[in-house]
CSV table of C-alpha atoms in Angstrom, one decimal:
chain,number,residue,atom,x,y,z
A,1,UNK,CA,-33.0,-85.4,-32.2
A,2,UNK,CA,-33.9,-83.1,-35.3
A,3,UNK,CA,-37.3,-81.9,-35.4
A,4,UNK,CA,-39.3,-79.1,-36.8
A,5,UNK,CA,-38.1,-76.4,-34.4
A,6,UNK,CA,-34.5,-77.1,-34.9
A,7,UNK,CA,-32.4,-74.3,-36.3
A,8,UNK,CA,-31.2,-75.3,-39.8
A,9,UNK,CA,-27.8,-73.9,-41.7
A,10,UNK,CA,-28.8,-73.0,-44.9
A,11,UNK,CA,-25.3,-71.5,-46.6
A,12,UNK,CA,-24.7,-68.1,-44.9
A,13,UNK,CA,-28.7,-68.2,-43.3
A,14,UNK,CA,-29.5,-69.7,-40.1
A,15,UNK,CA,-33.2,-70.6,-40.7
A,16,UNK,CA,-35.1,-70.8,-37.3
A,17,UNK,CA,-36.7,-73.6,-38.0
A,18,UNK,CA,-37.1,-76.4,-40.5
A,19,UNK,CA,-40.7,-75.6,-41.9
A,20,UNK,CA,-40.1,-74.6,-45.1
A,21,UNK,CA,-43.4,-73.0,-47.1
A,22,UNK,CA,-43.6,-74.0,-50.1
A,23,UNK,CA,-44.5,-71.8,-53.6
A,24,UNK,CA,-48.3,-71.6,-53.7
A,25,UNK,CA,-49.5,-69.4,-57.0
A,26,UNK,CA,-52.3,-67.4,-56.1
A,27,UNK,CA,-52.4,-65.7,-58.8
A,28,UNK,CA,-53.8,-62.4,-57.2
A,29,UNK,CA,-52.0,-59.2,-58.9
A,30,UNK,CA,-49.5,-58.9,-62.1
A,31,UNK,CA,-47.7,-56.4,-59.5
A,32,UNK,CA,-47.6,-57.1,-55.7
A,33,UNK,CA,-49.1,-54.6,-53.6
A,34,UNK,CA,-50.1,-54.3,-50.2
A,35,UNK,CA,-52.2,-57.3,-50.0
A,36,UNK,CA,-49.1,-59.3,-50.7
A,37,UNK,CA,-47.1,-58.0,-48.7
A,38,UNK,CA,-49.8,-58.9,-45.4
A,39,UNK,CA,-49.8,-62.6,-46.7
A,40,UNK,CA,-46.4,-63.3,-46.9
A,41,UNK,CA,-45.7,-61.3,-43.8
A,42,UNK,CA,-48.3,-63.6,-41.6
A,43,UNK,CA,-46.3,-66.1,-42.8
A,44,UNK,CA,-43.1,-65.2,-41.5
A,45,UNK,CA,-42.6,-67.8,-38.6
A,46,UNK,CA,-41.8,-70.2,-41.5
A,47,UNK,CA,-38.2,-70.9,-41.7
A,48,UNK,CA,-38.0,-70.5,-45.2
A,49,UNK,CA,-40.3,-69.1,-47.4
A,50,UNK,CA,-40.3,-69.8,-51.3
A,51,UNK,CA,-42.7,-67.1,-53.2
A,52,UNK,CA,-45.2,-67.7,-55.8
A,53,UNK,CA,-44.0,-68.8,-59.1
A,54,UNK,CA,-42.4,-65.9,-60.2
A,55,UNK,CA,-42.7,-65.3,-64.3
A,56,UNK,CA,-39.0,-64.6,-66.0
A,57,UNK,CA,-40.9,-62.7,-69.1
A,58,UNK,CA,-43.2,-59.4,-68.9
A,59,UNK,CA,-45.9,-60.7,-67.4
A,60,UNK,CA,-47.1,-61.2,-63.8
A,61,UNK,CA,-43.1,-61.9,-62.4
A,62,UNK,CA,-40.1,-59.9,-61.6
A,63,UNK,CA,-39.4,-58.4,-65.2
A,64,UNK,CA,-40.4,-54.9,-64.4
A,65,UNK,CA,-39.3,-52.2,-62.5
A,66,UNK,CA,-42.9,-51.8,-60.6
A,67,UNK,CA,-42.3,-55.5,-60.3
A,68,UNK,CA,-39.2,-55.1,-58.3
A,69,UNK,CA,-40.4,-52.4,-55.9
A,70,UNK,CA,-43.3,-54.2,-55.5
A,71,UNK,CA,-41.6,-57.2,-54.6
A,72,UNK,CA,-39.3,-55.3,-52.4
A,73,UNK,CA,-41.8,-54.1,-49.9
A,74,UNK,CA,-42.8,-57.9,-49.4
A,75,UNK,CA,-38.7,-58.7,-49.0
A,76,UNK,CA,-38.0,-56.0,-46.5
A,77,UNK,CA,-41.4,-57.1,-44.2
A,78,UNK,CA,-40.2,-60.4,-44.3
A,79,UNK,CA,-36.9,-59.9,-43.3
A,80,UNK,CA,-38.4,-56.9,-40.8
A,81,UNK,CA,-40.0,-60.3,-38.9
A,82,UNK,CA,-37.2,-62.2,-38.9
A,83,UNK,CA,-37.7,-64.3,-41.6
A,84,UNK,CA,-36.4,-65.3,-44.8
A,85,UNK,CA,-37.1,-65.7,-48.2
A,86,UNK,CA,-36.1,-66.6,-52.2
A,87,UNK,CA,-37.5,-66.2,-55.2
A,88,UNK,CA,-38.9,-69.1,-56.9
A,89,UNK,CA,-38.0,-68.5,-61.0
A,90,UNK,CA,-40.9,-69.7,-63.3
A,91,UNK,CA,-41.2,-70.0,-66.8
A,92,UNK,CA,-44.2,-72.3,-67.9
A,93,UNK,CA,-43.2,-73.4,-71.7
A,94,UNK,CA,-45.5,-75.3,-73.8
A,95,UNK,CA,-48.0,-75.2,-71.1
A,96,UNK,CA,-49.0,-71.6,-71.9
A,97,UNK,CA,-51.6,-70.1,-74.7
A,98,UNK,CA,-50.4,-67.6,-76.7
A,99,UNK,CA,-53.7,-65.9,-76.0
A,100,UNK,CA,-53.2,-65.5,-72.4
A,101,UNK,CA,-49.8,-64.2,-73.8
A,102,UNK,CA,-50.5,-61.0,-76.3
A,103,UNK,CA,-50.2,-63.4,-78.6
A,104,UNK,CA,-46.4,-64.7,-78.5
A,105,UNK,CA,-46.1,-68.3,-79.2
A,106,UNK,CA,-45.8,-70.9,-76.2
A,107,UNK,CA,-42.6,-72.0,-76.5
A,108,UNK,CA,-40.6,-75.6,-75.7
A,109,UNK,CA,-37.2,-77.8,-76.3
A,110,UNK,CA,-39.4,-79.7,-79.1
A,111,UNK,CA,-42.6,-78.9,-80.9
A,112,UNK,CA,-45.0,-81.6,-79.1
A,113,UNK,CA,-47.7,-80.7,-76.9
A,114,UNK,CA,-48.6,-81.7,-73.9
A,115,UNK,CA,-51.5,-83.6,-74.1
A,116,UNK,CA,-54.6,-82.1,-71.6
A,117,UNK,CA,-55.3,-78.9,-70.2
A,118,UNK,CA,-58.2,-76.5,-69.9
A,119,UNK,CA,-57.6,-72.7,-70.2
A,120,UNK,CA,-60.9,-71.2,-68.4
A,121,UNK,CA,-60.2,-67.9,-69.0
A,122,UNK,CA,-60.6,-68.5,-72.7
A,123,UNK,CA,-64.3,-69.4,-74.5
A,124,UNK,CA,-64.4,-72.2,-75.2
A,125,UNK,CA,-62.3,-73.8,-72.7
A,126,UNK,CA,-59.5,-74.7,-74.6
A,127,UNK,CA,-56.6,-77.5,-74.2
A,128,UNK,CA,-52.6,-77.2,-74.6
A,129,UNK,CA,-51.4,-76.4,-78.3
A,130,UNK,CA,-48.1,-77.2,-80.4
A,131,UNK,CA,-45.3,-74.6,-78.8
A,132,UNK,CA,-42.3,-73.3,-81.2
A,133,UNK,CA,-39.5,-75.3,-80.7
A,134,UNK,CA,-36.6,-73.2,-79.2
A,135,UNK,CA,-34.0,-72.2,-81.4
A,136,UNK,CA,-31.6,-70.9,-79.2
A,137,UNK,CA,-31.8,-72.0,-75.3
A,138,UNK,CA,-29.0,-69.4,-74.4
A,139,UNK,CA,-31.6,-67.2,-75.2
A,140,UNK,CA,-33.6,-68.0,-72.2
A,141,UNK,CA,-31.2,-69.1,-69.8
A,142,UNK,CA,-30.3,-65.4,-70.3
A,143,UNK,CA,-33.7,-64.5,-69.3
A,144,UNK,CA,-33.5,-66.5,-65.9
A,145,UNK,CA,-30.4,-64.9,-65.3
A,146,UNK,CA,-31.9,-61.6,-65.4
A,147,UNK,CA,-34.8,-62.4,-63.2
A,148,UNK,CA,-31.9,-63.3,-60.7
A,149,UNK,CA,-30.4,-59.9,-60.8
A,150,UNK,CA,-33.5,-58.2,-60.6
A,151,UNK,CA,-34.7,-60.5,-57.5
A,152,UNK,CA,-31.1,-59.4,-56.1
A,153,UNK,CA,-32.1,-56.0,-56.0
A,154,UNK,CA,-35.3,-56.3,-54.7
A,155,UNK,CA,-33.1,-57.7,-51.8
A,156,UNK,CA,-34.0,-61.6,-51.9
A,157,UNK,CA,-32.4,-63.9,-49.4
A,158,UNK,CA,-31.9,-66.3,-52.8
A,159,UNK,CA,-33.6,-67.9,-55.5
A,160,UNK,CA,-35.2,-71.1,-56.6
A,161,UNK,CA,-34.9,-72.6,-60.5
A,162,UNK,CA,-38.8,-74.3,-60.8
A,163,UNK,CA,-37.9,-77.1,-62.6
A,164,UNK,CA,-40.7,-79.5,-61.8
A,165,UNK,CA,-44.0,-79.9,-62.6
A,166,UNK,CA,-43.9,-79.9,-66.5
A,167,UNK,CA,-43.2,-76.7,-66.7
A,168,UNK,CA,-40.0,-75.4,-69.4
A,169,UNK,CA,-36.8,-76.5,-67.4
A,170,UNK,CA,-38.6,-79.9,-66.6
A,171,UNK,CA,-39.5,-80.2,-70.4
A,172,UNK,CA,-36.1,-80.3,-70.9
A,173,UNK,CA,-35.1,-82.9,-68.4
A,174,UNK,CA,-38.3,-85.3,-69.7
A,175,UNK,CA,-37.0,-87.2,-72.8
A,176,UNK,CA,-41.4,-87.2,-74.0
A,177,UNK,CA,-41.5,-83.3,-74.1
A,178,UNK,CA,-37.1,-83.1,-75.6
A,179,UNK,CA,-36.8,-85.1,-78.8
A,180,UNK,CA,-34.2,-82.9,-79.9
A,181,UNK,CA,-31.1,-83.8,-81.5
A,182,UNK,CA,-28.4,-81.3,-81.0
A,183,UNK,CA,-26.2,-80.9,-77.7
A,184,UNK,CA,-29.7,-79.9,-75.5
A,185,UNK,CA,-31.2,-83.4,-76.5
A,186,UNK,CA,-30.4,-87.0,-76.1
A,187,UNK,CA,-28.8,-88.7,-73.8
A,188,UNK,CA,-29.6,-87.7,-69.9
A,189,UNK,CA,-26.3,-85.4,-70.1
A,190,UNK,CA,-27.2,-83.1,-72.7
A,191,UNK,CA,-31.5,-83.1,-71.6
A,192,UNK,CA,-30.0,-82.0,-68.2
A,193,UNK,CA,-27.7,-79.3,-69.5
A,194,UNK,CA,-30.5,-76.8,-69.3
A,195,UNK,CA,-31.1,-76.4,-65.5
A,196,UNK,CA,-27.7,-77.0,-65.4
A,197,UNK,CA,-26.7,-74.0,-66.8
A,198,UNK,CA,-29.3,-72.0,-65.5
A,199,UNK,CA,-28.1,-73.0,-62.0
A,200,UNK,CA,-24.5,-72.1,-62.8
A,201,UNK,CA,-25.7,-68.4,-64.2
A,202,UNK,CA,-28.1,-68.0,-61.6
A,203,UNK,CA,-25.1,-68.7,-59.0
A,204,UNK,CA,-22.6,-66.6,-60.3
A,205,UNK,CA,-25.3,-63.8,-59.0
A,206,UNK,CA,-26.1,-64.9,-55.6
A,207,UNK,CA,-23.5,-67.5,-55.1
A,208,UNK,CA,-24.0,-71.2,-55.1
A,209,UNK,CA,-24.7,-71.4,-51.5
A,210,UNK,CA,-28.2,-69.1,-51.9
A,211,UNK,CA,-30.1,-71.1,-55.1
A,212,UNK,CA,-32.0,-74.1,-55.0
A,213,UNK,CA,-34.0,-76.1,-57.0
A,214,UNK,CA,-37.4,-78.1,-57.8
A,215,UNK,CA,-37.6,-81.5,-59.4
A,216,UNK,CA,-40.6,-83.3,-59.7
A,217,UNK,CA,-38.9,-86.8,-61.2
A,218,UNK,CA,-42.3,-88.5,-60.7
A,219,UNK,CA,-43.9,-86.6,-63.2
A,220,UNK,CA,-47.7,-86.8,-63.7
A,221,UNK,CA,-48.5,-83.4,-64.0
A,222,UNK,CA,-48.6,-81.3,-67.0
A,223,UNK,CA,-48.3,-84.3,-69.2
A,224,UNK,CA,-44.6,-85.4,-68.0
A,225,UNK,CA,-43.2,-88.6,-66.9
A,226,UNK,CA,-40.3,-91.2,-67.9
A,227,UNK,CA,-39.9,-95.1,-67.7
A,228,UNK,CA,-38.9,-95.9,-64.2
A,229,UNK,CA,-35.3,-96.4,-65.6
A,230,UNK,CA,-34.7,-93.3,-67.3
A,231,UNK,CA,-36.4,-91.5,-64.5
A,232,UNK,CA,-33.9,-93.3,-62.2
A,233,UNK,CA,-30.7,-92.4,-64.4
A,234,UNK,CA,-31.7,-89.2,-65.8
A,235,UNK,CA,-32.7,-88.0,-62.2
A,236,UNK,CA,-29.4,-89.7,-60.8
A,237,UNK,CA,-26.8,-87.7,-63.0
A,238,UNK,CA,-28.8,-84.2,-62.6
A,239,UNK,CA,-28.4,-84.3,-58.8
A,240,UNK,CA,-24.9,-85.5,-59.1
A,241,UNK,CA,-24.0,-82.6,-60.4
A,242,UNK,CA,-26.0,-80.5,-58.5
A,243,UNK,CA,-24.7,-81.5,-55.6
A,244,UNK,CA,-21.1,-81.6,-57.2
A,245,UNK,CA,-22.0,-77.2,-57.6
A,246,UNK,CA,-23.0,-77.0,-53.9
A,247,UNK,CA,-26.1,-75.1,-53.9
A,248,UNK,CA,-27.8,-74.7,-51.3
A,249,UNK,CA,-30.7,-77.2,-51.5
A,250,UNK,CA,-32.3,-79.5,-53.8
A,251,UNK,CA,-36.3,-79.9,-53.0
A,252,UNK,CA,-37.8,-83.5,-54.6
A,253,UNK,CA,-41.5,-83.7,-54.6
A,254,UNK,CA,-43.4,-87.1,-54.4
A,255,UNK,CA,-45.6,-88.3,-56.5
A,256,UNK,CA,-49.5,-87.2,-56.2
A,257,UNK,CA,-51.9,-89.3,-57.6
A,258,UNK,CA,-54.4,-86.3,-57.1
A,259,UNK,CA,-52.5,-84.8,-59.5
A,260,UNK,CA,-51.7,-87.4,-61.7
A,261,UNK,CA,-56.0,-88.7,-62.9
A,262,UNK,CA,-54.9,-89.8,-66.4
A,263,UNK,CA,-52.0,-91.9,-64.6
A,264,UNK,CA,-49.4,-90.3,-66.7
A,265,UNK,CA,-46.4,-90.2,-64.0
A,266,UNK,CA,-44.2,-93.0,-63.1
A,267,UNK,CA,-43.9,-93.7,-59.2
A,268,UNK,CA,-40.4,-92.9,-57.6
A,269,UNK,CA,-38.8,-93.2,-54.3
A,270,UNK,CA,-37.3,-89.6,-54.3
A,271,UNK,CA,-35.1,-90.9,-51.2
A,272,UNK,CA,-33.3,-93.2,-53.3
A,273,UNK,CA,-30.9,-89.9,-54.6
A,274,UNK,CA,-30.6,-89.2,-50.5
A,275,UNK,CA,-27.5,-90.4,-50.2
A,276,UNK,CA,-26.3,-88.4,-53.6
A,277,UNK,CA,-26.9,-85.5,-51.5
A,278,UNK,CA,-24.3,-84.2,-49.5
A,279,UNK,CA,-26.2,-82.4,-46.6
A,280,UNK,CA,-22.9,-80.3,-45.2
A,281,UNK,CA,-23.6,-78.4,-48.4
A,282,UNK,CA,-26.8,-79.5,-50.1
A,283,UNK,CA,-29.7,-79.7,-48.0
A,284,UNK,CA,-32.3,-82.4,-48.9
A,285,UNK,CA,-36.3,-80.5,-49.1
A,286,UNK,CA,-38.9,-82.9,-49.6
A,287,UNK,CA,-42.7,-81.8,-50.4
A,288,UNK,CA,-45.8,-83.0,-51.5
A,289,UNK,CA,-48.6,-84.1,-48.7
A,290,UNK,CA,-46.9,-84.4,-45.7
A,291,UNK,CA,-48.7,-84.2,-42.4
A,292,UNK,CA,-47.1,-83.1,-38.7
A,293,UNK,CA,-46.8,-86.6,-38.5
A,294,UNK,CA,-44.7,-87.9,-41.4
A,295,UNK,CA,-42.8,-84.8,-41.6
A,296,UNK,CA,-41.8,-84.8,-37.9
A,297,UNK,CA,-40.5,-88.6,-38.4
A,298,UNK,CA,-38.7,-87.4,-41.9
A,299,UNK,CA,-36.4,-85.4,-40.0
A,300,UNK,CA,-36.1,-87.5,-37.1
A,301,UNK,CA,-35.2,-90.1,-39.7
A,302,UNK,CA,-32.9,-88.0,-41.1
A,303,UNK,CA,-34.4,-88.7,-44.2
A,304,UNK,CA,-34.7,-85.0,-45.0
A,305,UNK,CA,-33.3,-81.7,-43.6
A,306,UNK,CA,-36.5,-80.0,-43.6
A,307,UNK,CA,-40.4,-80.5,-45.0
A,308,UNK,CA,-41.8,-78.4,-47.7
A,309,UNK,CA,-45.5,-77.6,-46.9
A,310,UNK,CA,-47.6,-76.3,-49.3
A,311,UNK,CA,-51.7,-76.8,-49.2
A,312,UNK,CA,-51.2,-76.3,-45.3
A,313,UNK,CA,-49.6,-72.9,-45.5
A,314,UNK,CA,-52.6,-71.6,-47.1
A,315,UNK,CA,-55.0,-72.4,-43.9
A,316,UNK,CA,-52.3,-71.7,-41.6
A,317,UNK,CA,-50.7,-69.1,-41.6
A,318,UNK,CA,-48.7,-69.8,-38.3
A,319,UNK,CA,-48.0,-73.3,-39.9
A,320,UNK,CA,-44.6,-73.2,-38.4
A,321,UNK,CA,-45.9,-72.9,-34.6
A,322,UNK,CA,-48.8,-75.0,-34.8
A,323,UNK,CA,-46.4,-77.8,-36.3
A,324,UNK,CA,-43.4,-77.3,-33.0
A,325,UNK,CA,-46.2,-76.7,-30.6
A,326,UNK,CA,-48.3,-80.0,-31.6
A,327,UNK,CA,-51.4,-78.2,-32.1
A,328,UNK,CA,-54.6,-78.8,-34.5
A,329,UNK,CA,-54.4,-77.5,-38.2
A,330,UNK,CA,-56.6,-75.8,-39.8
A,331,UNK,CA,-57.8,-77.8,-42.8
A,332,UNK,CA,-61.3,-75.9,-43.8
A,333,UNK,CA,-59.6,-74.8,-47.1
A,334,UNK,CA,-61.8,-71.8,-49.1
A,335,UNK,CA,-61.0,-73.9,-52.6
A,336,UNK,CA,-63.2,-71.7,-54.2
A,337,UNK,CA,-60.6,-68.6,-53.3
A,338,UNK,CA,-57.3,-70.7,-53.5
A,339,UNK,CA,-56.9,-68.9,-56.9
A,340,UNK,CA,-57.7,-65.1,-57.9
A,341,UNK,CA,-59.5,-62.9,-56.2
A,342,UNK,CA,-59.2,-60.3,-53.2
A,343,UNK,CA,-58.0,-61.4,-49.7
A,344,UNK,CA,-60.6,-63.7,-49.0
A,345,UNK,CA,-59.2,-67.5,-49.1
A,346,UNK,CA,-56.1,-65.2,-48.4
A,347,UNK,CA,-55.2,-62.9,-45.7
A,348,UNK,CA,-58.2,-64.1,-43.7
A,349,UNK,CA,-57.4,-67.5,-42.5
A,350,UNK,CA,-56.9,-67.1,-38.7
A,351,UNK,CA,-54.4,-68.1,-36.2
A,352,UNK,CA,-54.3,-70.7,-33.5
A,353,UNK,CA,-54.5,-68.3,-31.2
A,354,UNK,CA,-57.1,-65.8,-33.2
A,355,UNK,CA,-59.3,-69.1,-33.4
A,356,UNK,CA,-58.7,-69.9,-30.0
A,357,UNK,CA,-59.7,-66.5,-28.7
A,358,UNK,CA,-63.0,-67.0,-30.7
A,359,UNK,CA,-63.8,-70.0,-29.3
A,360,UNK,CA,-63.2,-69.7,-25.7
């Protein structure tokens, strides 16, 4: 019977386990440093980890060559625990400012914004704006590429294409944020052709069998969501031929009402594609609000080949051995810290055992 302490084969990795931690942006430095490298190294017992959305453009990503040795030093303490970990490549399109930018435009496949939003860091509190349309997609498929070579030489297990949440690869995929015309608009083929090709350059530098993705089809977030139908058939053809590229996992997230308050998404089974999903190749991840509980009977279900944990991973930071050994979470989250900051509401959460020894 699968469960969470069953080894999983993930292309050429054997992960220990099948706790997979999910990307949690904490936004803490533009260049990781020390402090980094003790939080992703407490969290080593996970089978997988996926790393913070990771910018493709000079900013706070893997663009740089203090970005690279910075990231590095995280890569070899993770593997120096016997863990693993990949990338996750982020570009956030019309949901950025140019102000929070140096002033370059937000960019997206059409010019609409997303409707919402509130930038604290700027007076006034502003919402989204009208991006630039994209003149040349190439252009930043290029860009994606390149973050994959550099993550390859800061030694990364693999990578992950973020292309959920409403963020640029998903505003391609939505046909509310693409109204374009040409061969990158359309019909579900051509909307799709964007990850698509960013999955096939991204592969040709690690190999199919170390890249995965993120799909949110539910939408909600960020201003995204389809009718049920074209969620079903847009979704349906993308991880067709994801699966036809054998990479080496595809994660679906469910829908969130949390993060969904002006009702904008459209509910989805994500387990209705499980059986487009080829698990001798493609491994199915699901996220979004699982408990010990539903997770452990996904798996035994075989409804997924591991559980994406998110929230959880913040407050536990030996997630992975409270989850096989059956013992309590931790779920007094510091909200206040989830986000900037120093290494409180990071590197401070204790373990089962560090709380244990307290208490007894």
């Amino acid at each position: 019977m699968t469960s969470f302490a069953t080894p999983l084969q993930l292309g050429p990795l054997l992960l220990k386990n099948r706790v997979i931690m999910s990307s949690l942006t904490r936004d803490r430095n533009r260049v990781p440093g020390p402090l980094q490298v003790e939080y992703y190294t407490q969290r080593t017992g996970a089978g997988l980890i996926l790393t913070e959305g990771t910018l493709i453009e000079p900013q706070a990503g893997i663009y740089s060559d203090e970005q690279v040795a910075g990231w590095k030093k995280i890569v070899d303490s993770v593997h120096a625990h016997n863990g693993h970990i990949f990338l996750q490549l982020w570009h956030v399109g019309r949901v950025a400012h140019p102000l929070l930018q140096d002033g370059r435009p937000n960019v997206a496949p059409s010019a609409i914004a997303a409707k919402g939003g509130k930038f604290r860091q700027l007076e006034g509190h502003p919402g989204f704006v009208t991006p630039t349309a994209i003149d040349d997609p190439e252009h930043y498929i290029a860009l994606y590429k390149r973050a994959a070579e550099r993550a390859k030489e800061a030694g990364f297990d693999g990578v992950e294409l973020h292309s959920a949440n409403g963020y640029l690869s998903h505003q391609f995929i939505d046909n509310t944020s693409n109204q374009r015309t040409d061969q990158w608009g359309g019909s579900a083929e051509n909307r799709c052709r964007f990850p698509l090709r960013i999955i096939d350059e991204i592969s040709g530098v690690f190999g199919n069998d170390r890249v995965g993705i993120k799909l949110s089809p539910s939408g909600g977030y960020n201003d995204m969501g389809m009718t049920e139908k074209d969620t079903t058939e847009t979704f349906g053809y993308l991880i067709k031929e994801l699966n036809a590229r054998r990479i080496a996992y595809i994660q679906l997230t469910r829908y969130w009402p949390f993060r969904d308050p002006a009702q904008r998404g459209t509910y989805v089974d994500i387990f209705q594609w499980r059986n487009l999903i080829n698990s001798e190749h493609t491994k199915f991840f699901a996220n979004t609000e699982y408990d010990s509980e539903q997770g452990a009977k996904a798996l035994k279900d075989g409804l997924a080949d591991a559980i994406v944990f998110g929230r959880l991973y913040i407050a536990n930071p030996d997630l992975a051995q409270r989850l096989i050994n059956n013992e309590e979470l931790n779920t007094n989250f510091n909200v206040k810290h989830f986000y900037g900051g120093d290494f409180v509401g990071y590197t401070d959460y204790p373990t089962y055992e560090q709380q244990h020894t307290v208490h007894a």
